[in-house]
Coordinates of C-alpha atoms in Angstrom, one line a residue:
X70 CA -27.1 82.6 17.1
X71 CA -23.5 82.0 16.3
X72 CA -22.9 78.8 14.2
X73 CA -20.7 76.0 16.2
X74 CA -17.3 76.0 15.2
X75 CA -15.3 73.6 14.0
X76 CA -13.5 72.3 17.9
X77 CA -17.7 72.3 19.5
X78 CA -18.5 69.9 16.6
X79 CA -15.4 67.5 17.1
X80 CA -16.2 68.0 21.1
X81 CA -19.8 66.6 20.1
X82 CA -18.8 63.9 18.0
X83 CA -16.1 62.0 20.5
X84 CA -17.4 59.0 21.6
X85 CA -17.9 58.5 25.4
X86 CA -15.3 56.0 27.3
X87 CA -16.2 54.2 30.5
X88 CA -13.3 53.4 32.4
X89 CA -12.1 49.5 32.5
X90 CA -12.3 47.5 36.3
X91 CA -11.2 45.0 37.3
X92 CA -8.7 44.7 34.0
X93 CA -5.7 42.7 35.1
X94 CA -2.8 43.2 32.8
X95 CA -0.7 40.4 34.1
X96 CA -3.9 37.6 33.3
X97 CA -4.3 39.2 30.0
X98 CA -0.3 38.8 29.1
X99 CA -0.7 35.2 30.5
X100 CA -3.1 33.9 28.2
X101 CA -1.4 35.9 25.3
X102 CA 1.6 34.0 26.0
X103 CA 0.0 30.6 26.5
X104 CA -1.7 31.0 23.4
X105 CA 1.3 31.7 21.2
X106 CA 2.7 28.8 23.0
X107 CA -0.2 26.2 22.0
X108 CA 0.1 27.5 18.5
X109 CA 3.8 27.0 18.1
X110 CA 3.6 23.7 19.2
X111 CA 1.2 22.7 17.0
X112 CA 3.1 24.3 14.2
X113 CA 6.2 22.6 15.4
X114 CA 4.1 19.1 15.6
X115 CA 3.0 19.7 11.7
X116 CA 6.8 20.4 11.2
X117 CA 8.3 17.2 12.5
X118 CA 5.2 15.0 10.9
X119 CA 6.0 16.6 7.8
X120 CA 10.0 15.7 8.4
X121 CA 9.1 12.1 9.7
X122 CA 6.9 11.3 6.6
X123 CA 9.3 13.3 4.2
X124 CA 12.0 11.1 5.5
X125 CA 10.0 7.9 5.2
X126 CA 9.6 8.5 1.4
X127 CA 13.2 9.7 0.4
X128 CA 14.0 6.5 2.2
X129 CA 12.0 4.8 -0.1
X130 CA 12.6 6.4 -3.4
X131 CA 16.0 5.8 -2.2
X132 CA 16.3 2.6 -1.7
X133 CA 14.0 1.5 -5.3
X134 CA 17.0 3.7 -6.7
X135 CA 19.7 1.6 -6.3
X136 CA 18.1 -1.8 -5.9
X137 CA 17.0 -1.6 -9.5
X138 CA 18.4 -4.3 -11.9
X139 CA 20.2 -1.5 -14.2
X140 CA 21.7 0.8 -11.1
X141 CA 24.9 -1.2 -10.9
X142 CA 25.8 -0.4 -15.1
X143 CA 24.7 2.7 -14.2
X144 CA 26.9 3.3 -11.2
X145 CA 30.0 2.0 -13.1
X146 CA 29.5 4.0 -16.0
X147 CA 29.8 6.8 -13.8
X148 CA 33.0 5.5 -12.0
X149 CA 34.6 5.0 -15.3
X150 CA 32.9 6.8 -18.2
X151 CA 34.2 9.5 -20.2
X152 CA 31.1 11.9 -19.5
X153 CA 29.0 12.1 -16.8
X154 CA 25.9 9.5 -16.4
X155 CA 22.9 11.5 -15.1
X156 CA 21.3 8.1 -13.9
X157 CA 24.7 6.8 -12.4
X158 CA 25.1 10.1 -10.4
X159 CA 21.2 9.7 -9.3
X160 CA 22.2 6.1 -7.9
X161 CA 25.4 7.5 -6.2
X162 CA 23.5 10.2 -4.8
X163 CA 20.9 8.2 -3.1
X164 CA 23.9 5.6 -2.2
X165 CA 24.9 8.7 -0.5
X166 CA 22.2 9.5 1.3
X167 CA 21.6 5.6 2.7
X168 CA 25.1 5.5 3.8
X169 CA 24.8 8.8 6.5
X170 CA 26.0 11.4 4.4
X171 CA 23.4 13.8 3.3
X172 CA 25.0 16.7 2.1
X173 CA 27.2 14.9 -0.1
X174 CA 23.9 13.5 -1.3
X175 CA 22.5 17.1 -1.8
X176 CA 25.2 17.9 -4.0
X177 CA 24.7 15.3 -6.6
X178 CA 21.1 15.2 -6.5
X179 CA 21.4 19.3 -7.7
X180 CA 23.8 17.8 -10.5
X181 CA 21.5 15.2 -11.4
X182 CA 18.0 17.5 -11.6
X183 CA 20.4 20.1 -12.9
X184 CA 20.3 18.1 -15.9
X185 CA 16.9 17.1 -16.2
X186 CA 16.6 13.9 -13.7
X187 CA 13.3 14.5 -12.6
X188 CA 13.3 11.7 -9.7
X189 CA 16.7 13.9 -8.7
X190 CA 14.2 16.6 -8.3
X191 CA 11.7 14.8 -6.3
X192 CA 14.5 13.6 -3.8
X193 CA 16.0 17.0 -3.5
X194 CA 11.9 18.0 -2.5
X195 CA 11.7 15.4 0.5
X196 CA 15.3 16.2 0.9
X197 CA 14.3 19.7 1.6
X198 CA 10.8 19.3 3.5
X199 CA 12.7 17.2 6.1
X200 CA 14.9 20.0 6.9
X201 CA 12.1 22.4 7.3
X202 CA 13.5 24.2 4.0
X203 CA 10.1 25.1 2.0
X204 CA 11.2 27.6 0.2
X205 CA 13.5 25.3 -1.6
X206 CA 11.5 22.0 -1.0
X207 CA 9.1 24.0 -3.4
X208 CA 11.2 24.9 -5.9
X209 CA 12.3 21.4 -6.4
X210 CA 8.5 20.6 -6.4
X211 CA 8.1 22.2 -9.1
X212 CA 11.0 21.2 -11.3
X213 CA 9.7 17.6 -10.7
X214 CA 6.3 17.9 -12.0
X215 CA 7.6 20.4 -14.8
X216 CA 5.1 23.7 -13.3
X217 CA 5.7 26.7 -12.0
X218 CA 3.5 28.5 -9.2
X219 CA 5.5 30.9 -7.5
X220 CA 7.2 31.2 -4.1
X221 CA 4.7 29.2 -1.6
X222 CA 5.5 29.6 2.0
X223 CA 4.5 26.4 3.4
X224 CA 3.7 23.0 2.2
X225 CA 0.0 21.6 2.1
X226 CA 0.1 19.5 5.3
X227 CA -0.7 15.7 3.5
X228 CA 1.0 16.5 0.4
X229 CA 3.5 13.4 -0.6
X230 CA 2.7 12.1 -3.9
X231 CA 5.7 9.9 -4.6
X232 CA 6.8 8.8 -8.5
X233 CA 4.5 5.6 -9.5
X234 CA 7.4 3.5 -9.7
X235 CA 8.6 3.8 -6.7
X236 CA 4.9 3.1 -5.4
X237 CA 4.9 0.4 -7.0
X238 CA 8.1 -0.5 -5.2
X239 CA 6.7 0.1 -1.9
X240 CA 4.1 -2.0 -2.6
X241 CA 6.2 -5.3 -4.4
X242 CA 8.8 -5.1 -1.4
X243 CA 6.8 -3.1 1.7
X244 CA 8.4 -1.1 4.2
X245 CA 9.8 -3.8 6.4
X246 CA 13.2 -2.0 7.3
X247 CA 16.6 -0.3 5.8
X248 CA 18.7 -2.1 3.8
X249 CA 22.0 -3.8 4.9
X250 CA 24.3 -1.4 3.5
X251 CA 27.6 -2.5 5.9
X252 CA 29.2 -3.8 3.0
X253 CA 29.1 -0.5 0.8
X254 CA 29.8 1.8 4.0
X255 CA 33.5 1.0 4.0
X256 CA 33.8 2.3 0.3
X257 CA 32.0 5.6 1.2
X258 CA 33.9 6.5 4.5
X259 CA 37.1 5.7 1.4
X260 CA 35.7 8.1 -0.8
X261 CA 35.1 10.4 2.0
X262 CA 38.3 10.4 3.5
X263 CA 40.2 10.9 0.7
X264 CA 37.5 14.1 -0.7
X265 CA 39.5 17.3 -0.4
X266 CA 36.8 18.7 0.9
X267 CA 33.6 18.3 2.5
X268 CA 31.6 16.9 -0.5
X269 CA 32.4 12.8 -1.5
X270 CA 33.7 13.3 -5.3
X271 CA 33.2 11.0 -8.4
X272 CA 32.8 7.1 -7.4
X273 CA 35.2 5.0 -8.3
X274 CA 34.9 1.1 -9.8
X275 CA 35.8 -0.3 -6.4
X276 CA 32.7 0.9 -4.8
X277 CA 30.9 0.3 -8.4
X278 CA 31.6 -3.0 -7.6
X279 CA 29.9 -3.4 -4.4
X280 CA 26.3 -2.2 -5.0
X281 CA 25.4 -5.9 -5.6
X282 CA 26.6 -6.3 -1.8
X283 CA 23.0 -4.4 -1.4
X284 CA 20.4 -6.5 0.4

């Protein structure tokens, strides 16, 4: 008896189909495309709770910035100092951010951390996380609480430790609303205007002046 060959031994070994009724393509691409729906909005629900609460905090840390009792010698210094104060350029920045102009804020946040402001660092993280930037929100991370784990794609989901002082901020003033900062707009809309560019320069006395108008 002749051996099988090698095409009567794959013929043995396929596995038996039964053909598919009743299959219907079009309910089948439906609930594929309802699903991917449902998950993107509840990715893009996480997103914008992450943003709201991100915002909520640099709001905060913000405003315990340039309420404290040294931010105004710190801000002056800055207007008029031969060298650059890293603390003065923290308050301008989040002056900057409390007066509607964010990028500007960016900008001197980066020069602050750049130079090892760590509450810089934490500002440019909720900065970041409310743009949906994670990459970078991470990076930031990281420079704040002086560790470095690698590129992370997303951010844990209740993750927003804030600095203890400006907890303890939260808690000695609450929440209750923004502060009144019509008297200080006038001087950054100045600045702006006459920046060259898109990004508000160097402070000047005049405006170093008005941060006691802060209530």
């Amino acid at each position: 008896m002749t051996p099988p060959g090698i095409d009567d031994l794959l013929a043995d070994a396929a596995v038996p189909t039964t053909p598919v009724h009743g299959f219907d393509v079009g309910v089948a691409l439906r609930r594929l495309a309802a699903d991917a729906a449902r998950n993107r909005q509840t990715r893009e629900a996480l997103q914008g709770r992450q943003a709201r609460k991100a915002r909520q905090m640099l709001d905060m840390v913000s405003r315990w910035t340039v309420t404290r009792p040294e931010a105004p010698a710190q801000l002056e210094d800055l207007a008029v100092g031969d060298r650059v104060n890293v603390d003065g350029v923290l308050v301008f920045a989040c002056l900057l951010r409390l007066t509607g102009y964010p990028d500007s804020a960016q900008f001197w946040w980066q020069l602050a951390a750049g130079a090892g402001n760590r509450i810089a660092a934490y500002c440019l993280h909720l900065h970041h996380v409310q743009r949906d930037e994670q990459s970078r929100a991470w990076l930031w991370l990281e420079q704040f609480s002086g560790t470095s784990g690698g590129h992370r794609a997303s951010l844990p989901p209740d993750y927003y430790g804030l600095p203890e002082k400006a907890r303890q901020f939260i808690r000695e003033h609450g929440t209750t609303g923004p502060l009144t900062t019509e008297g200080l707009k006038d001087e950054i809309h100045r600045l702006a205007a006459a920046a060259s560019g898109t990004i508000i320069g160097r402070p000047d006395n005049r405006l170093a002046r008005r941060i006691t108008d802060l209530a």
